[in-house]
Short mmCIF file of C-alpha atoms and ligand atoms in Angstrom, two decimals:
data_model
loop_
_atom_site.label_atom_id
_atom_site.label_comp_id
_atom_site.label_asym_id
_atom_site.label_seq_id
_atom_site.Cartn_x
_atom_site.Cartn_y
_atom_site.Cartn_z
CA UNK A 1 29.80 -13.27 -30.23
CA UNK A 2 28.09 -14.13 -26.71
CA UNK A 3 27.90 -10.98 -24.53
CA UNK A 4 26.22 -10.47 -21.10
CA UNK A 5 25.36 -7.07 -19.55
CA UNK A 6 28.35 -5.25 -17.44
CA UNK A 7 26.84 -5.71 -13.84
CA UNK A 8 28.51 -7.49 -11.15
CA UNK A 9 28.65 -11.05 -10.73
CA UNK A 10 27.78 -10.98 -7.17
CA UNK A 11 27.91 -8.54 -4.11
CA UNK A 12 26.68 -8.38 -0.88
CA UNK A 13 24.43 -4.85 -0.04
CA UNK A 14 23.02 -4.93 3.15
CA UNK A 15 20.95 -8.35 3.63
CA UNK A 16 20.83 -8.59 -0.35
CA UNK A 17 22.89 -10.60 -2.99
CA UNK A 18 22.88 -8.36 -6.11
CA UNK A 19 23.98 -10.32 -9.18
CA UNK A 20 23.71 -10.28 -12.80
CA UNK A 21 22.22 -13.48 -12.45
CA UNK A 22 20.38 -15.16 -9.83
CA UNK A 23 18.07 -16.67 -12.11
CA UNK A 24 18.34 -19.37 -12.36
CA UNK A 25 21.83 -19.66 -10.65
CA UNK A 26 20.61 -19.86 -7.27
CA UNK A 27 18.59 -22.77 -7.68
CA UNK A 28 21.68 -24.82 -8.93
CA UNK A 29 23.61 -23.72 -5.68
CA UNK A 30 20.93 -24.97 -3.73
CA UNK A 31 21.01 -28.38 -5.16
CA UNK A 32 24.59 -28.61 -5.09
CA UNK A 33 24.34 -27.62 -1.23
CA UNK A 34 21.74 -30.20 -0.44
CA UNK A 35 24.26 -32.55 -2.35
CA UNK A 36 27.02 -31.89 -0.48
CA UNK A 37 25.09 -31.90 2.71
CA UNK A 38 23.04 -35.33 2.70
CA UNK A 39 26.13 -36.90 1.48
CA UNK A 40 28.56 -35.51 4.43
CA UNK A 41 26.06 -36.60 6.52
CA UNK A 42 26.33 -39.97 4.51
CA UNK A 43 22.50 -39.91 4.40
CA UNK A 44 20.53 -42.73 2.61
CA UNK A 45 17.96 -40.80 0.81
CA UNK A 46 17.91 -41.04 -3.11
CA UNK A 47 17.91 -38.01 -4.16
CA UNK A 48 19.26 -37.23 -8.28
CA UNK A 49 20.37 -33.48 -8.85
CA UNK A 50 19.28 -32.65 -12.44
CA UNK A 51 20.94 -29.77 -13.71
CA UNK A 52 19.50 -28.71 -17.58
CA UNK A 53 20.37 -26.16 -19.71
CA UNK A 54 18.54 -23.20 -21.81
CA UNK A 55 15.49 -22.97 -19.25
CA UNK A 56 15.10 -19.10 -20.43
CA UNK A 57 14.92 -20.01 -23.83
CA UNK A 58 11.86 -22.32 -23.06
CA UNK A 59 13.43 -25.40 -20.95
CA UNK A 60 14.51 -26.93 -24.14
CA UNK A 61 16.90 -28.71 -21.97
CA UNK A 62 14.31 -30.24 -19.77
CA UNK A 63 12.07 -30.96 -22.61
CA UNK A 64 15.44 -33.02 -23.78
CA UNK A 65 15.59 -34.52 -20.40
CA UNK A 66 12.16 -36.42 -20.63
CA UNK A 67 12.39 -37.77 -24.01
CA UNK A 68 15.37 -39.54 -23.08
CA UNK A 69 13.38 -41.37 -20.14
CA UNK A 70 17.02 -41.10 -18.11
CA UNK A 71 14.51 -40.40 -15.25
CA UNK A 72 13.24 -43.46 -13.23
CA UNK A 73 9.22 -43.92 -13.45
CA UNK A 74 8.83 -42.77 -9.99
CA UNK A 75 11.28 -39.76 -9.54
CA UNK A 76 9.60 -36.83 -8.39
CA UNK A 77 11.25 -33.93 -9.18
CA UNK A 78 11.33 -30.32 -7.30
CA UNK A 79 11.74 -27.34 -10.04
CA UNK A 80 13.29 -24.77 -8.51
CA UNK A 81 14.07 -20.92 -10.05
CA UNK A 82 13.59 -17.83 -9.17
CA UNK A 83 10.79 -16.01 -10.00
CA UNK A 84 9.65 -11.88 -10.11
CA UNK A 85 7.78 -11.53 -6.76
CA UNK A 86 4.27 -11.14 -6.33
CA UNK A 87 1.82 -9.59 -3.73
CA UNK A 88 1.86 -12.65 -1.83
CA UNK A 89 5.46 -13.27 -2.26
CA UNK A 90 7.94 -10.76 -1.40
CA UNK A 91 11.40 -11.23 -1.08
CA UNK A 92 12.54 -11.66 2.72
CA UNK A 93 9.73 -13.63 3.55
CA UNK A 94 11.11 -17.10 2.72
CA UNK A 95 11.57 -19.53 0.41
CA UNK A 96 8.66 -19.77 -1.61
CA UNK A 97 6.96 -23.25 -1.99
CA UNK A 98 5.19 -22.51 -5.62
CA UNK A 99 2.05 -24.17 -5.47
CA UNK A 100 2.14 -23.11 -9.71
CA UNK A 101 3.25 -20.98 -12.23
CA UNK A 102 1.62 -19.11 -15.51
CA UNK A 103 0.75 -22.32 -16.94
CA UNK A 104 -0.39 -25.10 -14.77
CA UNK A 105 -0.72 -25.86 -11.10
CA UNK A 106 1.69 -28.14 -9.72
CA UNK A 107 1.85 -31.75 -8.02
CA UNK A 108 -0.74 -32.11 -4.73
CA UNK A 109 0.62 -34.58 -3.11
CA UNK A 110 4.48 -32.71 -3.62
CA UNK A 111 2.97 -29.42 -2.47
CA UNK A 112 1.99 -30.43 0.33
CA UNK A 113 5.10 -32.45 1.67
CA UNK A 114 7.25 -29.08 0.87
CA UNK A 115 4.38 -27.22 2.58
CA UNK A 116 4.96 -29.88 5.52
CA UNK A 117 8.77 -29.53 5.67
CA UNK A 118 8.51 -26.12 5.58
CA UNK A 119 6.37 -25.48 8.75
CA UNK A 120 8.34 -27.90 10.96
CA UNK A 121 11.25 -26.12 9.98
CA UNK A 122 9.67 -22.79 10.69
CA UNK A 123 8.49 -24.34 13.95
CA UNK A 124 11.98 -25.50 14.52
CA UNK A 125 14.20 -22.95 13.55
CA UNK A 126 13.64 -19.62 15.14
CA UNK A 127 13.57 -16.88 12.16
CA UNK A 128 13.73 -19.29 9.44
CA UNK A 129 10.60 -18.08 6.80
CA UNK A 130 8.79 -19.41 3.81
CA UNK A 131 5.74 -18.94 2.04
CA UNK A 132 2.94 -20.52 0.01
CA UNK A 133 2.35 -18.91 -3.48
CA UNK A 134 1.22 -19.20 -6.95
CA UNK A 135 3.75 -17.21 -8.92
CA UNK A 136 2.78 -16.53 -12.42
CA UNK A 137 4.96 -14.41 -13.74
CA UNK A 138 6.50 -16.93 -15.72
CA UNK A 139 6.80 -20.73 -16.96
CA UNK A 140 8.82 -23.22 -15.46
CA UNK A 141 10.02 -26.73 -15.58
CA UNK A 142 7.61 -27.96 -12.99
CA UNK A 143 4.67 -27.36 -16.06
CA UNK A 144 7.52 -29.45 -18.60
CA UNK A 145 7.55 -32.01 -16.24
CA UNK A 146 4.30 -32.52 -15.44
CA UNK A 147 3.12 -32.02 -18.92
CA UNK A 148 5.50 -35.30 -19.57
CA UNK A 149 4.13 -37.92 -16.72
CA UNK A 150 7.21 -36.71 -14.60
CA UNK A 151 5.53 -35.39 -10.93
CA UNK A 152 6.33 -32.33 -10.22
CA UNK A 153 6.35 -29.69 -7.43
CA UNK A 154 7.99 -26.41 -7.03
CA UNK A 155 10.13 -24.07 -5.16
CA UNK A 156 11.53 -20.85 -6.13
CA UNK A 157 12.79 -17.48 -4.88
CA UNK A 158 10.84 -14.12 -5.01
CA UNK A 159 13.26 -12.41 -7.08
CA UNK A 160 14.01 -8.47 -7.69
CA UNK A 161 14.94 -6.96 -10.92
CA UNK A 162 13.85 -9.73 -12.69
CA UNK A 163 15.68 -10.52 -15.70
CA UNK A 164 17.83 -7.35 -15.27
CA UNK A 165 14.88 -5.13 -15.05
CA UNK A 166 13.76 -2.62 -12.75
CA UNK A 167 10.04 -1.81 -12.20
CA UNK A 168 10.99 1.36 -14.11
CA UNK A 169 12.61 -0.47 -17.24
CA UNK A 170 16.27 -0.33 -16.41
CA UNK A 171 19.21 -2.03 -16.44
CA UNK A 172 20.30 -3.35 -12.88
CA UNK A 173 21.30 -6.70 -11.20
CA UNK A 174 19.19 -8.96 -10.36
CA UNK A 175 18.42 -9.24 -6.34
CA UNK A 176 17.33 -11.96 -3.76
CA UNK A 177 17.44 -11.59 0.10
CA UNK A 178 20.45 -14.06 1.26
CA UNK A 179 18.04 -15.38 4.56
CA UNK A 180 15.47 -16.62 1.52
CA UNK A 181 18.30 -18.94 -0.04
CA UNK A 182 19.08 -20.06 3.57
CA UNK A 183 15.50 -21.04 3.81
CA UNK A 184 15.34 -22.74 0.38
CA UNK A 185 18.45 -24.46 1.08
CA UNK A 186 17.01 -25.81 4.12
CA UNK A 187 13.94 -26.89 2.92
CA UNK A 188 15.08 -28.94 0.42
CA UNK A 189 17.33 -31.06 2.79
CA UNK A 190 14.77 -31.48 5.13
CA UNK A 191 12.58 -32.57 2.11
CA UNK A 192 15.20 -35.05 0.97
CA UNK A 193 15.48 -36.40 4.46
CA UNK A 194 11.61 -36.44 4.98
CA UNK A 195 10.03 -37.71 1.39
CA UNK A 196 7.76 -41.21 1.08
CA UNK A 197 9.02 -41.97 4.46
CA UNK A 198 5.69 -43.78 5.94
CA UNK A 199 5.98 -41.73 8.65
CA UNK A 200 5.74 -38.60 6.03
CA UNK A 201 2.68 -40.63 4.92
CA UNK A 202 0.65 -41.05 8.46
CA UNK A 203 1.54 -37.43 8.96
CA UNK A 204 0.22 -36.41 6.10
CA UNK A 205 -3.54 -38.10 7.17
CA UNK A 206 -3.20 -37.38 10.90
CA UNK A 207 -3.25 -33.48 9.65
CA UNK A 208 -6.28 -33.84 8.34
CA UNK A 209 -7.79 -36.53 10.97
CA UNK A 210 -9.42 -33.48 13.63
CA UNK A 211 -11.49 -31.73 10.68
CA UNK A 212 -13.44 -35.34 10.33
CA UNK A 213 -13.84 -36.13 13.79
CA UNK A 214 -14.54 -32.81 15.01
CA UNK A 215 -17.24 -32.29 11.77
CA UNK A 216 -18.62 -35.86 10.88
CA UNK A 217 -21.72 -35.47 13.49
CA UNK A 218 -22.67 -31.77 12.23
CA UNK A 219 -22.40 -32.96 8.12
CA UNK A 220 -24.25 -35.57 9.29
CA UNK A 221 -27.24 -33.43 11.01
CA UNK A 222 -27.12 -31.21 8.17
CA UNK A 223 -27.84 -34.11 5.92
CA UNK A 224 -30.79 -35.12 7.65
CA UNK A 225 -32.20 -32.01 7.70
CA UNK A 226 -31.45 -31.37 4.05
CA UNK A 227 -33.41 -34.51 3.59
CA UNK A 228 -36.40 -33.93 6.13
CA UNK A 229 -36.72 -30.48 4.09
CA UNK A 230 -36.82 -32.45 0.79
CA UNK A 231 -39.44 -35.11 1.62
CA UNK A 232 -41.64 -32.37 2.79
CA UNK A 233 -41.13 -30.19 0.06
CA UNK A 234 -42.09 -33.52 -2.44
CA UNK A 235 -45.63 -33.11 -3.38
CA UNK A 236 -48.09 -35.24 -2.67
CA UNK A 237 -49.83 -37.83 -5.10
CA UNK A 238 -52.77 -36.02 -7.11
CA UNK A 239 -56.05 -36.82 -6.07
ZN1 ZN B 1 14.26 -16.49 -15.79
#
């Protein structure tokens, strides 16, 4: 018979949701809020919540998913979990957009939208947080999809007690700070809202426009005299 550990199913302490399980709960009520928000706003962008099953056991519901090619040839798909924090992702410093996980580095071009969305919204939104990290302490769907021609990028929350687990090997809830899930929620609408727009696309060129203006004459410089150092280093023809 199915069991589950004797821990509360949610509670409030201080600026913390403690809960049996926030993996990978929270990640489904974010989706589900960025549901109900684009369509109360009767938003046009075409965005697909994909809720699988049995991602602990291995993502055997994902890996379902893709063989069933249900998925359009161009979706691009966000994974989202939660996942144990790292150094460079701690808990009440954002949402995390997960550049990877312990198996693979995720999609460029997704990263860096989610990167994009996330600093307007931090630019935007006074105390609203994320950060940029590769969190390998586990697999997730983002690695499936990829793996399967399906694009992926990632974004997760630094989780504590991961998996029920204190750093000390016991038994406890698992933990998030709430303001991270604000921040997750939020950058996933603005995502929605912002993704293959062409003006996502300029944007995304225009960022990187200064570093070749402002460096195209010194690469250039250095090139010739990379090349006035190799002539005269050529010997000459024997005599
Ligand atoms: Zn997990």
């Amino acid at each position: 018979m199915p069991g589950m550990w004797d821990l509360t199913p949610g509670a409030m302490r201080g600026s913390r949701l403690h809960a049996r399980v926030c993996d990978d709960l929270l990640g489904a009520v974010a989706i589900l809020f960025v549901l109900d928000k684009l369509w109360r706003e009767r938003s046009g962008a075409g965005l697909v919540g994909v809720f699988t099953r049995a991602e602990e056991t291995g993502f055997v519901g994902c890996l379902g998913l893709v063989r069933t090619r249900a998925l359009r040839r161009d979706t691009r798909v966000i994974g989202l979990e939660c996942s144990p924090q790292r150094a460079s992702a701690r808990p009440g410093r954002g949402a995390v957009v997960r550049v990877g996980d312990a198996a693979s580095v995720f999609d460029p071009e997704l990263t860096h939208a989610l990167q994009r969305s996330a600093s307007e919204l931090r630019a935007a939104v006074p105390g609203l947080a994320f950060q940029r990290a590769l969190m390998d302490g586990g697999r997730c769907e983002s690695t499936a999809y990829n793996a399967h021609g399906v694009r992926a990028g990632a974004a997760c929350l630094a989780l504590g007690n991961y998996h029920n687990c204190t750093p000390r090997g016991r038994l406890a809830p698992e933990w998030v700070e709430w303001a991270d899930h604000e921040s997750l929620a939020a950058l996933l609408a603005a995502f929605a809202l912002s993704w293959n727009t062409p003006a996502a696309h300029a944007q995304a060129r225009a960022s990187l426009e200064p570093l070749w203006t402002s460096g195209r004459a010194e690469l250039a410089r250095s090139a010739r005299r990379i090349r006035a150092a190799a002539t005269r280093s050529v010997p000459g023809p024997l005599s």
